[in-house]
Short mmCIF file of C-alpha atoms and ligand atoms in Angstrom, two decimals:
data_model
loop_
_atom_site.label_atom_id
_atom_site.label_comp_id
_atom_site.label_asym_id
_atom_site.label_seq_id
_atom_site.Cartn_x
_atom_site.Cartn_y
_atom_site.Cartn_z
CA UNK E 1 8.55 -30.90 69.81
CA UNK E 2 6.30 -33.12 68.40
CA UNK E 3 5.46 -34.04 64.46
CA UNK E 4 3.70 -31.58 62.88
CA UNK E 5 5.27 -28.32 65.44
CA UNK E 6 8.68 -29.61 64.20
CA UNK E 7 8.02 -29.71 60.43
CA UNK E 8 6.58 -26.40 60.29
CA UNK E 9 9.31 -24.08 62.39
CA UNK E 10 11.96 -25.89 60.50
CA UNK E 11 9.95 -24.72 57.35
CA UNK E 12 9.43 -21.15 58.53
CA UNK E 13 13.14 -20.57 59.10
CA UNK E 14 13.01 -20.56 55.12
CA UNK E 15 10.25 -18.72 54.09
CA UNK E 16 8.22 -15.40 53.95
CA UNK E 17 6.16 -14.37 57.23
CA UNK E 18 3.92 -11.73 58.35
CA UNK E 19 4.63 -9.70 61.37
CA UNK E 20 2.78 -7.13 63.42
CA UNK E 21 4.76 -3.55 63.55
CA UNK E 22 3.61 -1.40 66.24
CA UNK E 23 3.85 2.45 64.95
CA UNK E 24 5.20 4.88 67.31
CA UNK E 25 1.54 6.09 66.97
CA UNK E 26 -0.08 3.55 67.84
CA UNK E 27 -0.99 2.31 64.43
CA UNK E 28 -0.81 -1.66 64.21
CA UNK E 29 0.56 -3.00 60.57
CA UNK E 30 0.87 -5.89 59.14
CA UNK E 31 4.21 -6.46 57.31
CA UNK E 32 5.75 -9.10 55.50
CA UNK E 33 9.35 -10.16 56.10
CA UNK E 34 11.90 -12.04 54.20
CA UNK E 35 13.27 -15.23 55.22
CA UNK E 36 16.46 -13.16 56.32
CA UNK E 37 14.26 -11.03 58.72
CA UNK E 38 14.06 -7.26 56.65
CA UNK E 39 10.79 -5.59 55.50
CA UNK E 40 9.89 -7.03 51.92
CA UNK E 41 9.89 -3.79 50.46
CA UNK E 42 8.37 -4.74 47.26
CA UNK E 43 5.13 -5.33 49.18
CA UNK E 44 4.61 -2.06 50.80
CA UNK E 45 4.36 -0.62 47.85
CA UNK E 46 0.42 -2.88 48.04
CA UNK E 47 0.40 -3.19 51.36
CA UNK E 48 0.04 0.57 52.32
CA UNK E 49 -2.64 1.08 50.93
CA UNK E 50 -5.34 -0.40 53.03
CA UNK E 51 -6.27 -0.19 56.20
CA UNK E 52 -5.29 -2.39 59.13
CA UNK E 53 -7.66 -5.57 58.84
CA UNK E 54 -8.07 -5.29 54.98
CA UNK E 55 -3.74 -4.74 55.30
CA UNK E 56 -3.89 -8.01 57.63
CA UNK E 57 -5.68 -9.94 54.96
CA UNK E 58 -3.72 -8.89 52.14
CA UNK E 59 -0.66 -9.27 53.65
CA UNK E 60 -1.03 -13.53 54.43
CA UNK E 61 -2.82 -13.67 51.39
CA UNK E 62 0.18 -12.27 49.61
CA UNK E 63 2.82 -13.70 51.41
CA UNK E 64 1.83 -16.76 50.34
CA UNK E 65 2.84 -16.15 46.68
CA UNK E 66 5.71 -14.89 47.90
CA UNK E 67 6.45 -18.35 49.45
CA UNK E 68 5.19 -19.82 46.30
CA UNK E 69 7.70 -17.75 44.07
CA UNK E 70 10.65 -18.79 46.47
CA UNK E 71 9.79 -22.20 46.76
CA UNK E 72 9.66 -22.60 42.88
CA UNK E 73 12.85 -20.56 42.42
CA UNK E 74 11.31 -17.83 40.40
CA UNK E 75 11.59 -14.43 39.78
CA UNK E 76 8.49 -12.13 39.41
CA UNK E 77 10.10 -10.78 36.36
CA UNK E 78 9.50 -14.57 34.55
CA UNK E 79 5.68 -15.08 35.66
CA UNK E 80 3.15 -15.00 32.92
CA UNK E 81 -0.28 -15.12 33.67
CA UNK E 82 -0.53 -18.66 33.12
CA UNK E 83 1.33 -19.62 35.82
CA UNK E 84 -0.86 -17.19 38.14
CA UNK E 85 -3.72 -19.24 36.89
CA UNK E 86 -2.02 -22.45 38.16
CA UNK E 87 -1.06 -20.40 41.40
CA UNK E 88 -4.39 -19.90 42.12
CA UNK E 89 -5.73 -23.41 41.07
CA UNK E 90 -3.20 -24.84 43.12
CA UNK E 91 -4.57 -22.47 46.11
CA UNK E 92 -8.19 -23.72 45.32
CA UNK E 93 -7.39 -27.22 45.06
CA UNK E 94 -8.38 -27.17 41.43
CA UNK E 95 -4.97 -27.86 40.17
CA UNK E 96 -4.89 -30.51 37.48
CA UNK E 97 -1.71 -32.24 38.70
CA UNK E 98 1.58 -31.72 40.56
CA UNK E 99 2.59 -27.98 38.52
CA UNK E 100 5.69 -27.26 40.65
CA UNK E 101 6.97 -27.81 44.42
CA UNK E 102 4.28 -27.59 47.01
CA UNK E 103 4.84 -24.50 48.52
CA UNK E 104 2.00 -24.95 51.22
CA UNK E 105 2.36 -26.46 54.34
CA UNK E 106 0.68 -29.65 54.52
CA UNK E 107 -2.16 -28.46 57.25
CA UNK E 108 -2.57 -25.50 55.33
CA UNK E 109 -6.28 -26.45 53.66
CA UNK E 110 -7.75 -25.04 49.57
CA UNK E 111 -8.95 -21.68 50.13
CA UNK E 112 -12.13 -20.99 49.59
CA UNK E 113 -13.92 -18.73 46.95
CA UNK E 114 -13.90 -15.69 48.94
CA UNK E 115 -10.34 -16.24 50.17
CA UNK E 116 -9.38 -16.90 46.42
CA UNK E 117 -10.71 -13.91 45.92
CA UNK E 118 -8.42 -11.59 47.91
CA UNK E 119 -5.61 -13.45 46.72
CA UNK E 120 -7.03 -12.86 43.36
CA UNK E 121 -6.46 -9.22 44.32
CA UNK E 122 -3.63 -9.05 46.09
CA UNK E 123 -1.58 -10.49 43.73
CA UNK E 124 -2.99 -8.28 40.53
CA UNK E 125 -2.06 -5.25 42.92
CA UNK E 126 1.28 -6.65 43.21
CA UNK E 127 2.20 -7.58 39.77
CA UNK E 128 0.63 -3.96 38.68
CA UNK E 129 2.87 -1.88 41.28
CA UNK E 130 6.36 -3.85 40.33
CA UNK E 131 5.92 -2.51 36.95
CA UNK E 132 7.02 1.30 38.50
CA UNK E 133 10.49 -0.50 39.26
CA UNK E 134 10.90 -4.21 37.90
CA UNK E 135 10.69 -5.77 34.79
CA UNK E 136 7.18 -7.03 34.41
CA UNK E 137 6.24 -8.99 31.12
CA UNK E 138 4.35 -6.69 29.13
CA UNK E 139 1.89 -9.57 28.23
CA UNK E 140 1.02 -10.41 32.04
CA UNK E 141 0.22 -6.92 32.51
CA UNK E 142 -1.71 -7.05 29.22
CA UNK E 143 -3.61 -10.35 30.65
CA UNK E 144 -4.04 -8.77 34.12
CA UNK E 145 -5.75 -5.58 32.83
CA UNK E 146 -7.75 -7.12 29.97
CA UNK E 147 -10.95 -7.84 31.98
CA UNK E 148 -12.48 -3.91 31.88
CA UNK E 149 -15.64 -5.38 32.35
CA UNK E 150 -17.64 -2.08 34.76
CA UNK E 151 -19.78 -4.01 36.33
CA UNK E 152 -22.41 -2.08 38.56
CA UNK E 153 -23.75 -3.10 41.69
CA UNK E 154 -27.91 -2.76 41.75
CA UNK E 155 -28.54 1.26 41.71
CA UNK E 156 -25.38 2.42 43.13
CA UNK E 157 -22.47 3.97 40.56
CA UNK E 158 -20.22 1.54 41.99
CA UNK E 159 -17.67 0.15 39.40
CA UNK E 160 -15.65 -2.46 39.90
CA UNK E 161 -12.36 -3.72 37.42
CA UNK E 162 -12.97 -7.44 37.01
CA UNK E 163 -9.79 -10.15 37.85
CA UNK E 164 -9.08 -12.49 35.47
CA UNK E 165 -7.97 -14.10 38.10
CA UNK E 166 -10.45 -14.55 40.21
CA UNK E 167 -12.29 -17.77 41.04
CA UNK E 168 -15.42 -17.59 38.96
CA UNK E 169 -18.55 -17.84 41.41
CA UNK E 170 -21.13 -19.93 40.88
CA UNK E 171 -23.79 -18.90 38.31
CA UNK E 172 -26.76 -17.06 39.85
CA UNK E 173 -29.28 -19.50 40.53
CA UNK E 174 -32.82 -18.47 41.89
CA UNK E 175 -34.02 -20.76 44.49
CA UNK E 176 -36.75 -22.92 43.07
CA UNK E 177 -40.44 -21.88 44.93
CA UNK E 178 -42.30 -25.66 44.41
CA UNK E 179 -46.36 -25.55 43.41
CA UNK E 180 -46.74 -27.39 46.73
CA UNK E 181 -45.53 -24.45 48.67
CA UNK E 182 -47.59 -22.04 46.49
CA UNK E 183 -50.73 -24.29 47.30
CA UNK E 184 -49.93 -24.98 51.30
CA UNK E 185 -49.92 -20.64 51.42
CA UNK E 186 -53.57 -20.71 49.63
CA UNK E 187 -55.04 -23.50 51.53
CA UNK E 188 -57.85 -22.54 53.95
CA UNK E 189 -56.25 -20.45 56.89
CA UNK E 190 -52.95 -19.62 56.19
CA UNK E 191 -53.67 -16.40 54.57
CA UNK E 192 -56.04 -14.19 57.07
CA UNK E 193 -57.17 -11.30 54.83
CA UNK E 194 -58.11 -10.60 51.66
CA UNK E 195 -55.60 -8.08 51.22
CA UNK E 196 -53.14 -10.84 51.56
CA UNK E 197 -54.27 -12.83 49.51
CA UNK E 198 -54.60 -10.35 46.83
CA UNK E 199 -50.75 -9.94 47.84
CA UNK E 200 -49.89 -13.46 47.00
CA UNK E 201 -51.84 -13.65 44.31
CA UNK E 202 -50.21 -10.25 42.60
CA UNK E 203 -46.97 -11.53 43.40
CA UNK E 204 -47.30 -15.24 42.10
CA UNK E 205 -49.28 -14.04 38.95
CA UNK E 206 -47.59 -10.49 38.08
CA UNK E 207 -44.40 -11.39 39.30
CA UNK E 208 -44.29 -8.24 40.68
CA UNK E 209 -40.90 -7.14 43.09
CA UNK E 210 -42.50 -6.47 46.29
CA UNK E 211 -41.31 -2.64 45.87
CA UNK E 212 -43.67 -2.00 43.15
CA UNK E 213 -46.52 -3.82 44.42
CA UNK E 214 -46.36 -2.13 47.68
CA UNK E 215 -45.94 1.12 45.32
CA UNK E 216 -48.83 0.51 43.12
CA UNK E 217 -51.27 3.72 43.46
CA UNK E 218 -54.73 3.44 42.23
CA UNK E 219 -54.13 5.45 38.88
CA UNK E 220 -51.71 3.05 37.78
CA UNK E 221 -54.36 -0.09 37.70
CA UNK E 222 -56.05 -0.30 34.30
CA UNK E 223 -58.22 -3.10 35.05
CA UNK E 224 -60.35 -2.85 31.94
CA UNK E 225 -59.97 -3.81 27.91
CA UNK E 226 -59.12 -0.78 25.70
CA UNK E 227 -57.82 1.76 28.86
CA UNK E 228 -57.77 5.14 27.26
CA UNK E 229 -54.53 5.67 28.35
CA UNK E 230 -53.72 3.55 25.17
CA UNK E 231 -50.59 1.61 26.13
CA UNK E 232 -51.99 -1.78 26.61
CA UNK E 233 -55.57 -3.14 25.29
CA UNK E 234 -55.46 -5.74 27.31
CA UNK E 235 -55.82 -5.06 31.65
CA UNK E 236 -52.77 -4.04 32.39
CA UNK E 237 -51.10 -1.91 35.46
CA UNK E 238 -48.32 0.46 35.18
CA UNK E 239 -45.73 -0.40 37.68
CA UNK E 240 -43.72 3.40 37.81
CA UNK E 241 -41.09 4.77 39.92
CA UNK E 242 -41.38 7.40 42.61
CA UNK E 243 -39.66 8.76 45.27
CA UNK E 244 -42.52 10.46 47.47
CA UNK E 245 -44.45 7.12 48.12
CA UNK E 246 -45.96 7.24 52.06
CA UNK E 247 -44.32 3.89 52.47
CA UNK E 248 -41.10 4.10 50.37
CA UNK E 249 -41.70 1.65 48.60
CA UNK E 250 -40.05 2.01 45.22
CA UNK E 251 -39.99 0.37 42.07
CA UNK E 252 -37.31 -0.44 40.18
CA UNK E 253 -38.11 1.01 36.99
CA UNK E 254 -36.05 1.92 33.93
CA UNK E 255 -38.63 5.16 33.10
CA UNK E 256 -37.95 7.06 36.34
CA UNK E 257 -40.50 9.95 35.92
CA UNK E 258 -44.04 9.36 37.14
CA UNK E 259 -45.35 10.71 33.51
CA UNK E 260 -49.60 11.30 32.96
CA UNK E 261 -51.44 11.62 29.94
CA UNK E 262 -54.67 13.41 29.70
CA UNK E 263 -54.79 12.15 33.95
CA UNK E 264 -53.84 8.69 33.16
CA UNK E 265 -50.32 7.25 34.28
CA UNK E 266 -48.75 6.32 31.16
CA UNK E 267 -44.95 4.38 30.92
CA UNK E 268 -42.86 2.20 33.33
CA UNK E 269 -43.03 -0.81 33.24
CA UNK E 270 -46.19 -2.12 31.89
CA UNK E 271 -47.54 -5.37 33.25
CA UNK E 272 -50.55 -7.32 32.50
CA UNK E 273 -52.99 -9.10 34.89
CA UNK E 274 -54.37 -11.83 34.90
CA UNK E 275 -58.29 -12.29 36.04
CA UNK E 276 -57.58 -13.39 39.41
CA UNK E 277 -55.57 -10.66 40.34
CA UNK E 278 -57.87 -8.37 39.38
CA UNK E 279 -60.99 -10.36 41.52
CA UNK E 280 -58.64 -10.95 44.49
CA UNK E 281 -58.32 -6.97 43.67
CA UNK E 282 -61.99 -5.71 44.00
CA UNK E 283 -62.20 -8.65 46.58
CA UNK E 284 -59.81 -6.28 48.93
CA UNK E 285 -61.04 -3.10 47.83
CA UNK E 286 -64.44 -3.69 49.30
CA UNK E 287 -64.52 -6.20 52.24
CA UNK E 288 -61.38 -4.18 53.64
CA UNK E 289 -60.24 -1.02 51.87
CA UNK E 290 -63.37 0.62 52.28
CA UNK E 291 -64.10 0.62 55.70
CA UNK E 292 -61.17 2.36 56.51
CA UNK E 293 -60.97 4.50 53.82
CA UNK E 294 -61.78 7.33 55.59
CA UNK E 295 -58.42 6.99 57.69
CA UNK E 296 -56.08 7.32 54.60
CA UNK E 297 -54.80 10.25 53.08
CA UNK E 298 -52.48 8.87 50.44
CA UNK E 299 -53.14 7.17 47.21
CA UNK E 300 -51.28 3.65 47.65
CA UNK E 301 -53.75 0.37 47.41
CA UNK E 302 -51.54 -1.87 49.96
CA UNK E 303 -52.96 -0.76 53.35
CA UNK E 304 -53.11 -1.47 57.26
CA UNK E 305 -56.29 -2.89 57.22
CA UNK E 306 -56.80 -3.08 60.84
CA UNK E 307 -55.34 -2.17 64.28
CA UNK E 308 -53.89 1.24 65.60
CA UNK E 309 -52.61 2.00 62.10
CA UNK E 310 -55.34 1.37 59.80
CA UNK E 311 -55.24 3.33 56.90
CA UNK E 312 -51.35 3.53 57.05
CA UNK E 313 -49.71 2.20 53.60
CA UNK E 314 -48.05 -0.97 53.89
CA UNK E 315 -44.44 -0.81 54.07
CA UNK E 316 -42.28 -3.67 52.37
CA UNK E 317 -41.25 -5.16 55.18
CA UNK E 318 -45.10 -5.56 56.43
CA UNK E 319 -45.16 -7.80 53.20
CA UNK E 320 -42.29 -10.04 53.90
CA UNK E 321 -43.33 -10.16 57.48
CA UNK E 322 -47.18 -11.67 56.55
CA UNK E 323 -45.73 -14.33 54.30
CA UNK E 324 -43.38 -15.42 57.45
CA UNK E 325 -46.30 -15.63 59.38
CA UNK E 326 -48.32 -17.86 56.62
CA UNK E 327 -45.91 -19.84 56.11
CA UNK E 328 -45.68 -20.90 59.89
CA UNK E 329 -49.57 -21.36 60.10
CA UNK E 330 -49.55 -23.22 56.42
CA UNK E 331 -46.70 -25.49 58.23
CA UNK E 332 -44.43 -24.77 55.89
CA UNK E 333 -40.75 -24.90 57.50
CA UNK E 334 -39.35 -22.82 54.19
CA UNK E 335 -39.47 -19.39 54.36
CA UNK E 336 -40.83 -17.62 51.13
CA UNK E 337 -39.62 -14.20 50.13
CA UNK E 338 -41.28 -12.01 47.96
CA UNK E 339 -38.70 -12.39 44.67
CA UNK E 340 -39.22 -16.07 45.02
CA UNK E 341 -42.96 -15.37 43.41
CA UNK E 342 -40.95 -13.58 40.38
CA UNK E 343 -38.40 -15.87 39.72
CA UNK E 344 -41.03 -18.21 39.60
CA UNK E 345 -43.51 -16.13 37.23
CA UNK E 346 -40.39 -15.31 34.84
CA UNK E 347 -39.65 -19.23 34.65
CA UNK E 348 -43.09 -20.31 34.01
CA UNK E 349 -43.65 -17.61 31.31
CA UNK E 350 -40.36 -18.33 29.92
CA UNK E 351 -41.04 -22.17 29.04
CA UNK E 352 -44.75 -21.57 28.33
CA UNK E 353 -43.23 -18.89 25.66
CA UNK E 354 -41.06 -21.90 24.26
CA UNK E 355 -38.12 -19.54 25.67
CA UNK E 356 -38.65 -16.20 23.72
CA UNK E 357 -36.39 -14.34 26.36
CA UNK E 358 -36.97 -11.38 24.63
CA UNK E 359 -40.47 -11.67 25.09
CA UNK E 360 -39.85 -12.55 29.24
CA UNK E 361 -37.69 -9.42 29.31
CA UNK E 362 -40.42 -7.18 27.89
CA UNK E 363 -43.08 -8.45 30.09
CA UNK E 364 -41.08 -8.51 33.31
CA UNK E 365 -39.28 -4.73 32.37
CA UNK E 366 -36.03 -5.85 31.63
CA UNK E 367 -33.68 -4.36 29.27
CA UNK E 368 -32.52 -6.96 27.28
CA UNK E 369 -32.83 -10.40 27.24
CA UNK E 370 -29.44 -12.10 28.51
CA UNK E 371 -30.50 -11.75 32.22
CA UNK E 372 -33.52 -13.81 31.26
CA UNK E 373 -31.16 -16.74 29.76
CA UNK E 374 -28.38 -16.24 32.24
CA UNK E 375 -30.84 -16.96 35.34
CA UNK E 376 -33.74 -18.49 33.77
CA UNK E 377 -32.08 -20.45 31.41
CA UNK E 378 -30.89 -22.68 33.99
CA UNK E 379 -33.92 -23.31 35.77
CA UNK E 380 -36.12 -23.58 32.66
CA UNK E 381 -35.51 -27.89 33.00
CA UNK E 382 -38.19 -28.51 30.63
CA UNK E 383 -35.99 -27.42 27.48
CA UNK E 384 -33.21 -29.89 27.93
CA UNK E 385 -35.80 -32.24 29.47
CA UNK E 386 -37.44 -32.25 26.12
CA UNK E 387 -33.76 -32.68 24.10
CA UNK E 388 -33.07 -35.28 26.53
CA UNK E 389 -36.44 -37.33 25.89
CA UNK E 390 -35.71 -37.36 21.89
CA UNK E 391 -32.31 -38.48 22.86
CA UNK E 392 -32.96 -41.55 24.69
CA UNK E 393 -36.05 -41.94 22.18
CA UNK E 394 -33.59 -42.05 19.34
CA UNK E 395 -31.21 -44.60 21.03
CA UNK E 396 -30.76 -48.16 19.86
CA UNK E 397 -31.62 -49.72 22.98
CA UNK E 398 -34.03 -52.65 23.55
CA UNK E 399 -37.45 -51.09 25.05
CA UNK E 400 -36.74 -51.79 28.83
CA UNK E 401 -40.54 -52.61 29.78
CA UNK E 402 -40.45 -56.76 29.54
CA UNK E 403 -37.31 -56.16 32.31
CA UNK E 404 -39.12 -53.95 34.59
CA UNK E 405 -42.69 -55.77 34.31
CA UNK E 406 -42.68 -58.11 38.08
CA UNK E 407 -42.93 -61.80 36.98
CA UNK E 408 -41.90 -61.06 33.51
CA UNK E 409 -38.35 -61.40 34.17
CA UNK E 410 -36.54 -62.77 30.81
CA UNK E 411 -36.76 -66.37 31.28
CA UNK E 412 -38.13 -66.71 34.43
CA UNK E 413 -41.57 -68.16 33.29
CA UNK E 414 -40.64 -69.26 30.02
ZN1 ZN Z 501 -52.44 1.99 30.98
#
């Protein structure tokens, strides 16, 4: 046996492992064993509760704090949830420092967020269960359990118990959508109709989520000052959900019902427009809308405007489809989704508001304004850019121009 082969089964003699158990059934499991060869019973108790592959992953992701608690000599009735934090730092590679005996082997690489992440879980699981027959310190439980955030995931009820020990992911960050790529998609020939450019133009200017734009019906556009439906005096749409759209498109609104008022939509989410969406509007409505009007039987505005399904409302996926293709003929090698035209809107309105988030959130239908400084604080630059500039401005140092100025160099002409 060579180096490494030899380190490691002299190693494994001494520690936790995880081994396949074939159930008279057929049933595969995946156990872990103590360095004396019996089922870890402790584990089961964790272990049982999944499935197969999710019991494969949990099982080497906890038998590795097994091996860490042996290793260090300790007993899980000792560990307080600082030393799980420093568990799972040393797992990430984030430890600060030697905190123990390395318990890893030394080809055995940091684990990455996701992989932290069932650890993460694991672990909690198995500190939570020992409580039914060990001593557990009350205060790691306390830790452990304190993070009740509910967080829900888009429209579904899903909850989900947050883990304080968990690595943190990274902040959401919307990808940044440049001017230049904005200007390549308008330049002559990339977009082909005037429907799509109307698209582009809603979505760049409204800030619309594709959903509701490909939602909009014709009673929700009050293009004109002082609409009697009295909601907005400025031209304004009403982006509203509904469920029997031709196209099912949907928009994510927090007013669900499609409400009227004396025949005029009224409610959702009401956005105003500026004038070029409403000329790339009428722009569409005649040159294309109208000469197929007579094939559609719905009330949506996006349409098929030509081939076998003229008339046809135009699904979602048509949208994200037609920027592909003008991106390719604009010779752009980025590919632009639709939300990259919001996240862009909500930025630019954000800094031209001087960051009135609360103003952002209104506009864009949000219900408060902490999503608007969680995502679009970070990409709103021009706020520390401008802290920054009075910064260096206020510094002591020597105005830098006679060093930078070619010939001028200190000295060098006297
Ligand atoms: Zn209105």
């Amino acid at each position: 046996m060579r180096g490494a082969d030899r380190w490691r089964s002299a190693v494994d003699v001494d520690r936790f492992v995880v081994r396949k158990v074939r159930h008279r059934d057929g049933r595969l499991s995946h156990w872990i064993f103590t360095p004396s060869g019996q089922v870890h019973r402790p584990s089961l108790a964790v272990l049982t509760r999944y499935g197969t592959s999710t019991q494969e992953t949990y099982a080497y992701s906890l038998v590795d704090h097994l091996n860490w608690l042996r290793v260090n000599n300790r007993s899980p009735s000792a560990i307080t949830f600082d030393d799980l934090r420093r568990y799972m730092n040393g797992l990430t590679g984030r430890a600060d420092g030697i905190y123990g005996l390395a318990w890893r082997r030394p080809d055995q690489k940091p684990l990455g967020a996701s992989a932290a992440g069932n650890v993460a879980t694991v672990v909690k699981a198995y500190y939570l269960s020992l409580r039914a027959t060990s001593e557990i310190r009350p205060d790691l439980i306390e830790a452990l359990t304190s993070g009740r955030g509910v967080w829900r995931y888009g429209r579904s009820k899903r909850t989900v118990e947050s883990n304080p020990l968990a690595p943190r992911k990274g902040a959401r960050r919307p990808r940044f959508l440049p001017d230049e790529v904005v200007e390549a998609l308008f330049a002559p020939g990339a977009l082909t109709t005037a429907r799509d450019v109307m698209i582009v133009t809603w979505l760049h200017d409204g800030g619309l989520r594709v959903g509701g734009l490909c939602g909009l019906r014709f009673c929700d556009l009050h293009l004109v000052k002082h609409h009697p439906c009295g909601q907005r005096a400025d031209p304004h749409v009403h982006v509203v959900g509904r469920d029997d759209n031709p196209n099912n498109a949907r928009a994510k609104a927090y007013v669900p019902a499609p409400p009227s008022r004396d025949g005029y939509t009224v409610d959702g989410v009401i956005r105003a427009v500026s004038d070029d969406m409403i000329s790339t509007f009428y722009a569409y409505l005649l040159d294309e809308f109208a000469p197929v009007q007579h094939l559609v039987d719905h009330e949506q505005i996006l349409i098929h405007v030509g081939g076998a399904t003229a008339g046809t409302a135009l699904h979602t996926g048509g949208v994200r489809k037609m920027l592909g293709r003008a991106c390719t003929r604009a010779g752009l090698d980025v590919r632009v989704l639709p939300h990259a035209f919001r996240h862009k809107s909500a930025a630019a309105l954000y800094a031209e508001s001087d960051f009135n988030a609360e103003l952002v959130a209104q506009e864009f239908g949000w219900s408060g304004p902490t999503m608007v400084t969680e995502v679009y604080g970070k990409s709103a630059n021009r706020h520390a850019m401008k802290f920054l500039q009075q910064a260096w401005d206020a510094t002591a140092r020597p105005p830098a121009e006679p060093y930078l100025a070619p010939g001028r160099m200190p000295g060098a002409d006297g």
